[in-house]
CSV table of C-alpha atoms in Angstrom, one decimal:
chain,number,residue,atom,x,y,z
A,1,UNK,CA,-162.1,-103.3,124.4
A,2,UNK,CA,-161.4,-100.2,126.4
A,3,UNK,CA,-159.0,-100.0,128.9
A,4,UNK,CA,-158.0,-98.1,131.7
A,5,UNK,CA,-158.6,-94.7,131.9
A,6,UNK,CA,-158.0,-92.0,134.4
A,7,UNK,CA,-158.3,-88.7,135.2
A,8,UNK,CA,-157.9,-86.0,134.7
A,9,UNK,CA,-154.6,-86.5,132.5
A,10,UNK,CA,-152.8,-83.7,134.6
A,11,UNK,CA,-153.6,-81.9,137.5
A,12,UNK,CA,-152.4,-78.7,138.9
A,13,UNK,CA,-152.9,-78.0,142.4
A,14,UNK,CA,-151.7,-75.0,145.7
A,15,UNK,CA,-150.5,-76.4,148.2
A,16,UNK,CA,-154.0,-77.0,150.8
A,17,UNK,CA,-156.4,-77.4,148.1
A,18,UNK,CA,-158.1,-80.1,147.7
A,19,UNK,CA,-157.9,-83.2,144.5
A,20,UNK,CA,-160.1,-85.6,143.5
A,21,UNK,CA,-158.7,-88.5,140.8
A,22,UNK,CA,-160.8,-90.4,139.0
A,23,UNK,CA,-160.2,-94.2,137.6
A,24,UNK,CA,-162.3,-95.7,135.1
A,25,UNK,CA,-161.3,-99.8,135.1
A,26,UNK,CA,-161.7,-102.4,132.3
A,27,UNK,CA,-165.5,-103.1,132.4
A,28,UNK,CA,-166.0,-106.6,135.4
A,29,UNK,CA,-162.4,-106.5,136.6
A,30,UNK,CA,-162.8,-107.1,140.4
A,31,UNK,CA,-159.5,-105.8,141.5
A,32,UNK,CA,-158.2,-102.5,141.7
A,33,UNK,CA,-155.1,-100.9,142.5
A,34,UNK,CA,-153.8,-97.4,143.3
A,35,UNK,CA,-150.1,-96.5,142.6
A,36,UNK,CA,-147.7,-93.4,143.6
A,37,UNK,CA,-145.3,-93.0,141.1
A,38,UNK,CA,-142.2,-90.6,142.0
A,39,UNK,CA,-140.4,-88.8,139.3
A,40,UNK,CA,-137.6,-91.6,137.8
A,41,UNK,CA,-138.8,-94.2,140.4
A,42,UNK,CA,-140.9,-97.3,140.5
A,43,UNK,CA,-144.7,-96.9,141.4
A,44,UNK,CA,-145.0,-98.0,145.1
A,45,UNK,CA,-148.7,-99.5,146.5
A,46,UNK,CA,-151.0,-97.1,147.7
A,47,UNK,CA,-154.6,-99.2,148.2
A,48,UNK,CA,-156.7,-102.5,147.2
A,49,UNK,CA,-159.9,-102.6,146.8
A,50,UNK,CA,-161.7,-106.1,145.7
A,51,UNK,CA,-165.0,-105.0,144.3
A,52,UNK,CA,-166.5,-102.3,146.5
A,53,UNK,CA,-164.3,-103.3,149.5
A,54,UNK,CA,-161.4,-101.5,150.3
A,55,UNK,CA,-159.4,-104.3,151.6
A,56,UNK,CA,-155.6,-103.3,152.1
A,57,UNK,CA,-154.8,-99.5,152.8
A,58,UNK,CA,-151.8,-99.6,154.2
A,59,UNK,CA,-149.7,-97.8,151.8
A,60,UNK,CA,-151.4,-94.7,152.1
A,61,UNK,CA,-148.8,-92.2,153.2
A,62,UNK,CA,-151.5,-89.7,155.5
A,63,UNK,CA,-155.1,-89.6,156.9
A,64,UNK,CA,-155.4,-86.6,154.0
A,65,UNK,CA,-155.5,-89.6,151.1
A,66,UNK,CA,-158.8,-91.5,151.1
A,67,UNK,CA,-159.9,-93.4,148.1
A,68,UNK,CA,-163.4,-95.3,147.3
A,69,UNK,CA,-164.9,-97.8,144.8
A,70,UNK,CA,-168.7,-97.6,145.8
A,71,UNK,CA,-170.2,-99.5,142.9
A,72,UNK,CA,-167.5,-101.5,142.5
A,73,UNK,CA,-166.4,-99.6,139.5
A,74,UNK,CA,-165.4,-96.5,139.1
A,75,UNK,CA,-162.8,-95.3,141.9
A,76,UNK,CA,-161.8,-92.1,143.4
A,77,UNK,CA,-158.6,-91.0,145.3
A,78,UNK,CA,-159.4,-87.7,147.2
A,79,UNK,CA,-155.9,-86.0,148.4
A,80,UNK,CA,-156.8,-83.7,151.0
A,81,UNK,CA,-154.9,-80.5,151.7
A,82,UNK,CA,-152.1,-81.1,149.3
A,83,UNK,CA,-148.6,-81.1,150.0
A,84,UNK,CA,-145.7,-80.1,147.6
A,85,UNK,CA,-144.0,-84.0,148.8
A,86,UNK,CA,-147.8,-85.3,147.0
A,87,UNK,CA,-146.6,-84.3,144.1
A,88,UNK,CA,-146.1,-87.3,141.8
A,89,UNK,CA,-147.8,-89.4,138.9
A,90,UNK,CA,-150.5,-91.7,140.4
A,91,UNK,CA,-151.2,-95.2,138.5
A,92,UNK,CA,-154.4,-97.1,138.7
A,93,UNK,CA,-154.4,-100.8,137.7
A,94,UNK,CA,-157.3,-103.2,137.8
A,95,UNK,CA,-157.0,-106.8,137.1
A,96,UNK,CA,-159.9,-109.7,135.9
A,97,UNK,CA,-159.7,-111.2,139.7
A,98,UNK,CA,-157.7,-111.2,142.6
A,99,UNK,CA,-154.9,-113.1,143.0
A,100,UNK,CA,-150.8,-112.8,142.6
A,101,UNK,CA,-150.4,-114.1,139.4
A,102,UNK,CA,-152.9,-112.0,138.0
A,103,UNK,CA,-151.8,-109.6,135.0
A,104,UNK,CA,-152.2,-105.4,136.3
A,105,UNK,CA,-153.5,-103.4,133.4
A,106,UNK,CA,-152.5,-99.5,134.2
A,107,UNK,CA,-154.5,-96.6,133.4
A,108,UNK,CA,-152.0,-93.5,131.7
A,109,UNK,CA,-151.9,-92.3,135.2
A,110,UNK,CA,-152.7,-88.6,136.3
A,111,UNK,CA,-149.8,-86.4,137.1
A,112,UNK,CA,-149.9,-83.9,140.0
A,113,UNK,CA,-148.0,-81.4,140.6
A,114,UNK,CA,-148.4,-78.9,143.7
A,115,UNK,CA,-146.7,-75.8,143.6
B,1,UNK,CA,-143.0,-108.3,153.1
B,2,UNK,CA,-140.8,-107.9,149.5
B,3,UNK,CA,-138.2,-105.5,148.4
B,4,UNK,CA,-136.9,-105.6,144.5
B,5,UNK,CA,-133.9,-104.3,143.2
B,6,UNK,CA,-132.6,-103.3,140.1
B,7,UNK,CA,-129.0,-102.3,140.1
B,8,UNK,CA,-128.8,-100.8,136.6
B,9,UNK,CA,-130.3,-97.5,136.4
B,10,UNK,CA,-129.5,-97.3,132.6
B,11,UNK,CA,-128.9,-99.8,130.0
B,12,UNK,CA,-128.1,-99.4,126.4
B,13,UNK,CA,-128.2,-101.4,123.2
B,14,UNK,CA,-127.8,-101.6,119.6
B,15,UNK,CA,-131.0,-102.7,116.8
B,16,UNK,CA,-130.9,-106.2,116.5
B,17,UNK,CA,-128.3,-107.0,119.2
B,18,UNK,CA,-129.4,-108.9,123.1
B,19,UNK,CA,-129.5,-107.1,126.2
B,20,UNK,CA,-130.2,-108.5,129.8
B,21,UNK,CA,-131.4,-106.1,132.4
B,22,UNK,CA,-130.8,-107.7,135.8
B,23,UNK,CA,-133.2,-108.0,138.7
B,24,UNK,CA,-132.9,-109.3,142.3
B,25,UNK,CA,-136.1,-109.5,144.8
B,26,UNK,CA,-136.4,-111.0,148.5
B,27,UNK,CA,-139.7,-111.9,149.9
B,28,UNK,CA,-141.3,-114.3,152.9
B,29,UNK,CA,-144.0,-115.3,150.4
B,30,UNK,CA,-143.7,-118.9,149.9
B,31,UNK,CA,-146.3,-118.6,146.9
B,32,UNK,CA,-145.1,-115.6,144.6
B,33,UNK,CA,-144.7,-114.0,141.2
B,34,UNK,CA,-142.8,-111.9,139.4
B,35,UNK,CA,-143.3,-109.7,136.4
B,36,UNK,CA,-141.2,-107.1,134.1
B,37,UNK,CA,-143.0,-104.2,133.0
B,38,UNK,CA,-142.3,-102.0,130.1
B,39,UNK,CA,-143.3,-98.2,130.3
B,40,UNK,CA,-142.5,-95.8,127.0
B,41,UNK,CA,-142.2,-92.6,127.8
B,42,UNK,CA,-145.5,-90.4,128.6
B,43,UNK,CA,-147.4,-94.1,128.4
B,44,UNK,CA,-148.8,-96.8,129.8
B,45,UNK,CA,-147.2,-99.8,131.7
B,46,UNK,CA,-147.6,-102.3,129.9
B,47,UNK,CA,-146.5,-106.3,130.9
B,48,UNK,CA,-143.9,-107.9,129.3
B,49,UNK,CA,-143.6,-111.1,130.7
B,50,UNK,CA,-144.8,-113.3,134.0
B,51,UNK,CA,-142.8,-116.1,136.1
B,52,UNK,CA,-144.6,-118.0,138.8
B,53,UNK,CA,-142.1,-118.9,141.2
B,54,UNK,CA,-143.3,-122.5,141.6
B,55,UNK,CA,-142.5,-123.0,137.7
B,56,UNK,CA,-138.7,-123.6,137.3
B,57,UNK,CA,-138.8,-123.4,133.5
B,58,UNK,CA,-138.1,-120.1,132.3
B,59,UNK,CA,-141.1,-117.6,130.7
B,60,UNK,CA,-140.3,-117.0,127.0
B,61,UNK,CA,-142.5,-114.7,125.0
B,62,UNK,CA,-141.1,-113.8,121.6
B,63,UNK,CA,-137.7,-112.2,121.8
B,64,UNK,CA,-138.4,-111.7,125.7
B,65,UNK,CA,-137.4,-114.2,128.2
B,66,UNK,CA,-135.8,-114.6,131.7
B,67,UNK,CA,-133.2,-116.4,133.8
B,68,UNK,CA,-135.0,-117.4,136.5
B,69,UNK,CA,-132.7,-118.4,139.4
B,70,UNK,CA,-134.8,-119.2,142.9
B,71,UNK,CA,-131.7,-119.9,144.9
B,72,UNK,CA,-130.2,-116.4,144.2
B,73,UNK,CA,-133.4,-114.7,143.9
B,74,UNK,CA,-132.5,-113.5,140.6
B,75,UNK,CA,-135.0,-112.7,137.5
B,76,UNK,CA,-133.3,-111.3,135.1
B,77,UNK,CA,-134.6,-110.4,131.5
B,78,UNK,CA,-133.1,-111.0,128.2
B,79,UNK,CA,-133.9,-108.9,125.2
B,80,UNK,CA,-132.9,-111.1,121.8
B,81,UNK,CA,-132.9,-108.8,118.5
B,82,UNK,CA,-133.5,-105.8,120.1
B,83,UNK,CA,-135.8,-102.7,118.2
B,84,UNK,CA,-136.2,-99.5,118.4
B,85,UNK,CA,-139.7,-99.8,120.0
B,86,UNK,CA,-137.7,-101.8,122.8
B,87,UNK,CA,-136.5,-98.6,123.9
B,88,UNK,CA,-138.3,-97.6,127.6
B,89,UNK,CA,-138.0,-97.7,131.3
B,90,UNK,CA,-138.5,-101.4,132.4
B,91,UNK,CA,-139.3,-102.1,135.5
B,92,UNK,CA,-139.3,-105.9,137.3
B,93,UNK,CA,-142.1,-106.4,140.0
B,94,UNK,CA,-142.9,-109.2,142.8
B,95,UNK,CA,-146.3,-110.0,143.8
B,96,UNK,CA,-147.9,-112.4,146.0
B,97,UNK,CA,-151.6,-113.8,146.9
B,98,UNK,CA,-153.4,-114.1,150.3
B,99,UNK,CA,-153.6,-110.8,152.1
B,100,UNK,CA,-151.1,-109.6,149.8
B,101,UNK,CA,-153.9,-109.2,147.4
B,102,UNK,CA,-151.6,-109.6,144.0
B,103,UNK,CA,-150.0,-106.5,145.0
B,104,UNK,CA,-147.0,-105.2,143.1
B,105,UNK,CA,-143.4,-104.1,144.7
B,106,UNK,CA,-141.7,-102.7,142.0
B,107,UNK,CA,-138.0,-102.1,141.5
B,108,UNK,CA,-136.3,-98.6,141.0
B,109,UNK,CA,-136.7,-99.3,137.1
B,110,UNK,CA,-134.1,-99.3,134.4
B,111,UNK,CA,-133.6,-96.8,131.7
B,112,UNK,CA,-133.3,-99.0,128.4
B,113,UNK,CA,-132.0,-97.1,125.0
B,114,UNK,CA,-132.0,-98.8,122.0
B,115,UNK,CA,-129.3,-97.3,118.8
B,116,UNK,CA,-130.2,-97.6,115.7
């Protein structure tokens, strides 16, 4: 079946504007992640969301990142008045419930870059 | 609250021969797992292999396995017969349930190469 998908693919962006990322998961996954994913580092934890409910935010750097599941589905993360330091690759994952030992299946990510 | 650290930031091998990639993690989680995650260049993450920390035998899969040690904190995975496809940036993760949600903490990665 399909798999993860995000995007766009790449994303150019001036510093203040405005970016809207869009992640498609695997069809009746209930949990989804967002990742920020620094050049040559491991992604760190940006926001949960179980179903429609966004249930752990806490790794969202600013009040200018804001993400939403309405339908339980399909997820945006909005990046308000973008920064140069918001420049990164940025996973989404979704898994078949919630749960630690649950396997993450990542999206290609979308790559940002503000100049 | 978990941190995860990988102290080799590149790591080489030659087809066919076994590399291990070292891992160390610390975490208050009582109930917790830990991954390694493989990511070729330009795509996806993909999982390797799983450990649940309540299981002290080691995860095998194929020519992937791991040294589990819980005392140390050490997960450390061992690459037997290594290919050319082998070659990516691996990265080990923690993750815990409750109101951890199964979120990942991920180490700084490690930069495999594989020689032909």
């Amino acid at each position: 079946g399909a798999g993860v998908s995000q995007s766009p693919r790449y994303k150019v962006a001036k510093r203040g504007q405005d970016v809207a990322l869009r992640c498609d998961p695997i069809s009746g996954h209930v949990s989804l992640f967002w990742y920020q994913q620094a050049l040559g580092q491991g992604p760190e934890f940006l926001t949960y969301f179980q179903n429609e409910a966004q249930l752990d935010k806490s790794g969202l750097p600013s009040d200018r990142f804001f993400a939403e599941r309405p339908e339980g589905s399909v997820s945006t993360l909005k990046i308000q008045r973008t920064q140069q330091e918001d420049s990164a690759v940025y996973l989404c994952a979704s898994s078949p419930r919630q749960g630690g030992r649950e396997t993450q299946y990542f999206g290609p990510g979308t790559r940002l870059l503000v100049l | 609250a978990q941190t995860v650290t990988q102290s080799q930031p590149e790591m080489s091998v030659q087809e066919a021969e076994t590399v291990t990639l070292s891992c160390t993690y610390d975490t208050s989680e009582s109930d917790y797992y830990l991954f390694w995650y493989k990511q070729p260049p330009s795509r996806q993450m993909i999982l390797v292999i799983r450990q649940e920390a309540y299981k002290q035998q080691n995860a095998t899969e194929n020519r992937f396995s791991v040294n589990f040690q819980k005392a140390a904190k050490s997960f450390s995975l061992k690459i037997s017969d290594s290919q050319l496809g082998d070659a990516a940036m691996y990265f080990c993760a923690c993750s815990a349930g409750g109101t951890s949600y199964g979120k990942l903490t991920f180490g700084q990665g490690t930069i495999l190469t594989v020689h032909p």
